[in-house]
Coordinates of C-alpha atoms in Angstrom, one line a residue:
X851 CA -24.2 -39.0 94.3
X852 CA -24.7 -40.0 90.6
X853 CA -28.2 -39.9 88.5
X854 CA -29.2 -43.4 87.3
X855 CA -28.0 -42.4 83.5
X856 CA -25.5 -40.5 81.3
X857 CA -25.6 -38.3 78.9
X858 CA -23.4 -37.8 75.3
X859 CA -23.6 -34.8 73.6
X860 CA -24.4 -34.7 69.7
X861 CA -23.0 -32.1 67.6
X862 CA -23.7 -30.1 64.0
X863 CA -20.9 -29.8 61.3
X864 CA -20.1 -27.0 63.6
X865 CA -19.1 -28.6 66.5
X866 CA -21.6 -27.2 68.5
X867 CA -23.7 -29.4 71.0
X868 CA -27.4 -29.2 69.7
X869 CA -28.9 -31.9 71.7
X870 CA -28.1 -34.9 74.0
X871 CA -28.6 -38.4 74.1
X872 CA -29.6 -39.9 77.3
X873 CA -28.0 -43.6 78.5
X874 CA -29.5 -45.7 81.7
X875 CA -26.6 -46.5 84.3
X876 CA -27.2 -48.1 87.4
X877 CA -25.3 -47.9 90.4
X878 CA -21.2 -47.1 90.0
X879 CA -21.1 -49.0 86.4
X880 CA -20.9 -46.9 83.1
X881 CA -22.3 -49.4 81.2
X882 CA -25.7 -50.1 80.1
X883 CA -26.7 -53.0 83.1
X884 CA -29.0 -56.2 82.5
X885 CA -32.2 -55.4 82.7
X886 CA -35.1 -54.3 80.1
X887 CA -35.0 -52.0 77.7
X888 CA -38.7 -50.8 79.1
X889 CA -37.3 -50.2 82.3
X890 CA -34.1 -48.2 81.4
X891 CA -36.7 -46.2 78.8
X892 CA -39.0 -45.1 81.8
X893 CA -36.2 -44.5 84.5
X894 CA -34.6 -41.6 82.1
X895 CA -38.0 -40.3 81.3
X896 CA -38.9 -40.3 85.0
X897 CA -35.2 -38.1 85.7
X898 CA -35.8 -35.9 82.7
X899 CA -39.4 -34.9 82.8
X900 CA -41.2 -35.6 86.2
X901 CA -39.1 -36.1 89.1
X902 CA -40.1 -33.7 92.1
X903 CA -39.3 -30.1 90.5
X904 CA -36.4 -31.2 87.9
X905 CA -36.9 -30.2 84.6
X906 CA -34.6 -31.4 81.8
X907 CA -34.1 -27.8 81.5
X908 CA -31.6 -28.4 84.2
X909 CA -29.8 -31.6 82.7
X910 CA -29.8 -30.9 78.8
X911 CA -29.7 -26.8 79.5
X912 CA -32.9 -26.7 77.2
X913 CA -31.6 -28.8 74.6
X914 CA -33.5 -31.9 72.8
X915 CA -33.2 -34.4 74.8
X916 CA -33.1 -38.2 72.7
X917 CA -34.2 -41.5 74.4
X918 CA -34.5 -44.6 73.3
X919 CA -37.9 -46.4 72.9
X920 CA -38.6 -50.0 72.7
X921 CA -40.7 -51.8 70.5
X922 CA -43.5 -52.0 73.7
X923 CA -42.9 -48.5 75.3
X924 CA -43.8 -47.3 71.7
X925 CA -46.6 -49.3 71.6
X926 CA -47.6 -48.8 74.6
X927 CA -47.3 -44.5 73.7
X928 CA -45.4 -43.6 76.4
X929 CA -44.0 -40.6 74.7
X930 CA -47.5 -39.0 74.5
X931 CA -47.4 -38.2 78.3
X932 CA -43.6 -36.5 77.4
X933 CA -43.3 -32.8 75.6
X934 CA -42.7 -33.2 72.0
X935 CA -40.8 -29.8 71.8
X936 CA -38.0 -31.7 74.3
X937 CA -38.2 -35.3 73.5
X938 CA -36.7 -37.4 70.2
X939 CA -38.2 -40.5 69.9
X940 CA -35.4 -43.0 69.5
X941 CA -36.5 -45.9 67.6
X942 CA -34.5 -49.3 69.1
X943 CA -33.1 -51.4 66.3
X944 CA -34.8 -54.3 68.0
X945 CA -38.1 -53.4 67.3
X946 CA -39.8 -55.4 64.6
X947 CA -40.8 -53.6 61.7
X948 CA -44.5 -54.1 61.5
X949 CA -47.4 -52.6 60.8
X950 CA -48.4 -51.5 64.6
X951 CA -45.1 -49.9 64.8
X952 CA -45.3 -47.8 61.6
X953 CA -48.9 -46.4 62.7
X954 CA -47.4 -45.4 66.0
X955 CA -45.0 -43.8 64.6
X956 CA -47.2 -42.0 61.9
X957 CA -49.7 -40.6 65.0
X958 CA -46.2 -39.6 67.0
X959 CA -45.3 -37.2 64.1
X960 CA -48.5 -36.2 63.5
X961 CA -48.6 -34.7 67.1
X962 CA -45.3 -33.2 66.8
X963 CA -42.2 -35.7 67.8
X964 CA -39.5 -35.9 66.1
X965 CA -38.2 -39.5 65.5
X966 CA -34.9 -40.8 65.1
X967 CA -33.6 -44.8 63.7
X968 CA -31.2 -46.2 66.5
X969 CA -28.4 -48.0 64.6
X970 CA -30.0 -48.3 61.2
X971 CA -29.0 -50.7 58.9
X972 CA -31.2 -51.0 55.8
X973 CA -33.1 -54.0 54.9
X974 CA -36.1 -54.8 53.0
X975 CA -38.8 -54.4 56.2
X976 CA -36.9 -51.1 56.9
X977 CA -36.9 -49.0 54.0
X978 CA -40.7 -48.0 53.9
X979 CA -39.8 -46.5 57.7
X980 CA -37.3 -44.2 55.8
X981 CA -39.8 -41.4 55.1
X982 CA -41.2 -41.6 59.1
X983 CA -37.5 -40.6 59.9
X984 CA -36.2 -37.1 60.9
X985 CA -33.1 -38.4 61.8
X986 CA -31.1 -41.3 60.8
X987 CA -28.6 -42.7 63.0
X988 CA -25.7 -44.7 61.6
X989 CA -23.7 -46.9 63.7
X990 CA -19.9 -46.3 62.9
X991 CA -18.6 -49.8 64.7
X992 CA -21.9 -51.4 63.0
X993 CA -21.5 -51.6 59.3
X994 CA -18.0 -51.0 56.9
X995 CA -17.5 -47.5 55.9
X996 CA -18.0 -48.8 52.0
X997 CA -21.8 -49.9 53.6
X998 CA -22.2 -46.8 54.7
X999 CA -21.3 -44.7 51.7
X1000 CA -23.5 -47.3 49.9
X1001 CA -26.6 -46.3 51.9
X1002 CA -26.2 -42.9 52.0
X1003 CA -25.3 -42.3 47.9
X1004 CA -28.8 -44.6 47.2
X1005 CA -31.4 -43.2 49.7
X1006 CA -29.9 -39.4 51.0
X1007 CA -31.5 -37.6 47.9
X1008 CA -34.7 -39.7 48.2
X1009 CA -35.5 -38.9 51.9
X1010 CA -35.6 -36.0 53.9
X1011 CA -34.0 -36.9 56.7
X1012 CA -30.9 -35.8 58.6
X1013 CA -28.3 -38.1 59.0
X1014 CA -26.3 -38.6 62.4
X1015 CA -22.7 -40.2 62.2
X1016 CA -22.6 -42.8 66.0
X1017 CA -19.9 -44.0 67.4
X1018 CA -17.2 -41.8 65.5
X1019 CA -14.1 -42.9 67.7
X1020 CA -11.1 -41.5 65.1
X1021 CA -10.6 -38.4 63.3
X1022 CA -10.8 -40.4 59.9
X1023 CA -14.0 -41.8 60.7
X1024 CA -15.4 -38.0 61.0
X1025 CA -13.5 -36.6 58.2
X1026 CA -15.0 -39.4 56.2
X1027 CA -18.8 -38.8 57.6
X1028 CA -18.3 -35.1 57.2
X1029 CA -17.3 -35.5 53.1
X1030 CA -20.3 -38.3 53.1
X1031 CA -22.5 -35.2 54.2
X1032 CA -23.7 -36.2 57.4
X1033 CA -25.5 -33.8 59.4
X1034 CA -24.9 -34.6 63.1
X1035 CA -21.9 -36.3 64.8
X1036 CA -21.6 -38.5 68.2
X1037 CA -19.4 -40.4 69.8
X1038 CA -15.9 -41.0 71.6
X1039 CA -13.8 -38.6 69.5
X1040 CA -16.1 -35.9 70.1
X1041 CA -17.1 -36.3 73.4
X1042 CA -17.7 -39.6 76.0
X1043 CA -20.8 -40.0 77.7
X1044 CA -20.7 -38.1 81.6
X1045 CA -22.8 -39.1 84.3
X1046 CA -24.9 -36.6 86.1
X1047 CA -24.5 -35.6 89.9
X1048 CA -27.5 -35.6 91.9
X1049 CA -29.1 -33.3 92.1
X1050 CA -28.8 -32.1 88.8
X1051 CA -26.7 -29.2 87.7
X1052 CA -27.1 -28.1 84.3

């Protein structure tokens, strides 16, 4: 019997795994299914955190655990009922960039969570979140590698973020995030998401 979600590991320039990012599944499809992002956000938190006497001790092997937020389940502060020591706060690249958001995300940090963009692409409402973020995520299939390079040589040494290479699917793509100085690496070439039997085993 499989868990209701999978997770990918994320690695350092090392190669070693330093945290996981976990993905809603439902039923025998590996692929994220049609329903809302609220929904998928609560189901993973339920699995990691709360469910009977599972701890996500037993599915990450103590690791940080990263889960996407929507606009609403941030608004809403689900996170605050979650540890902050275990939980990164994936920002959605859905959300609109507004006001209430950035003051949510001000009082998250301020009590300890660490936040990470989802699939950042730079624009004009998005910049002024760049010094909110502990961790920039940078989708590889996304945005052109020139796009990329352009982002990181204007707003790497203004920021103190680390950066996280997504989606990295050839060994070019990595040797080029590695020479851009990226911090953290994910995707197919390094490892493919795995669902989780249940019950868990870590």
């Amino acid at each position: 019997m499989s868990s209701n979600f999978a997770r990918q590991a994320i690695f350092d320039t090392q190669k070693r795994v330093i945290a996981y990012e976990f993905l809603f599944r439902d039923g025998f499809r590996d692929s994220f299914p049609c329903i809302s992002s609220d929904i998928a956000t609560q189901s993973i938190l339920n699995d990691l955190f709360i469910q009977g006497k599972v701890t996500h001790n037993a599915i990450s092997g103590g690791l940080p655990c990263f889960v996407n937020f929507s606009y609403q389940s941030l608004v809403d502060g689900t996170a605050l009922r979650y540890p902050p020591e275990n939980l990164v706060v994936e920002v959605l690249e859905d959300c609109p960039a507004d006001s209430v958001l950035f003051d949510k995300l001000i009082d998250l940090k301020e009590r300890g969570y660490c936040i990470a963009f989802d699939d950042f692409i730079p624009s004009t409402d998005w910049i002024p979140f760049l010094g909110l973020a502990d961790i920039i995520k940078i989708d590889f299939r996304a945005q052109s590698l020139d796009a990329i390079a352009d982002f990181v040589h204007e707003y790497r040494q203004k920021f103190s973020f680390q950066l996280l290479a997504e989606k990295i699917e050839t060994k070019q793509e990595y040797h080029f995030a590695r020479e851009l100085g990226f911090d953290l690496f994910q995707g197919y070439q390094l490892s493919k998401p795995e669902r989780l039997p249940y019950p868990f085993v870590a």
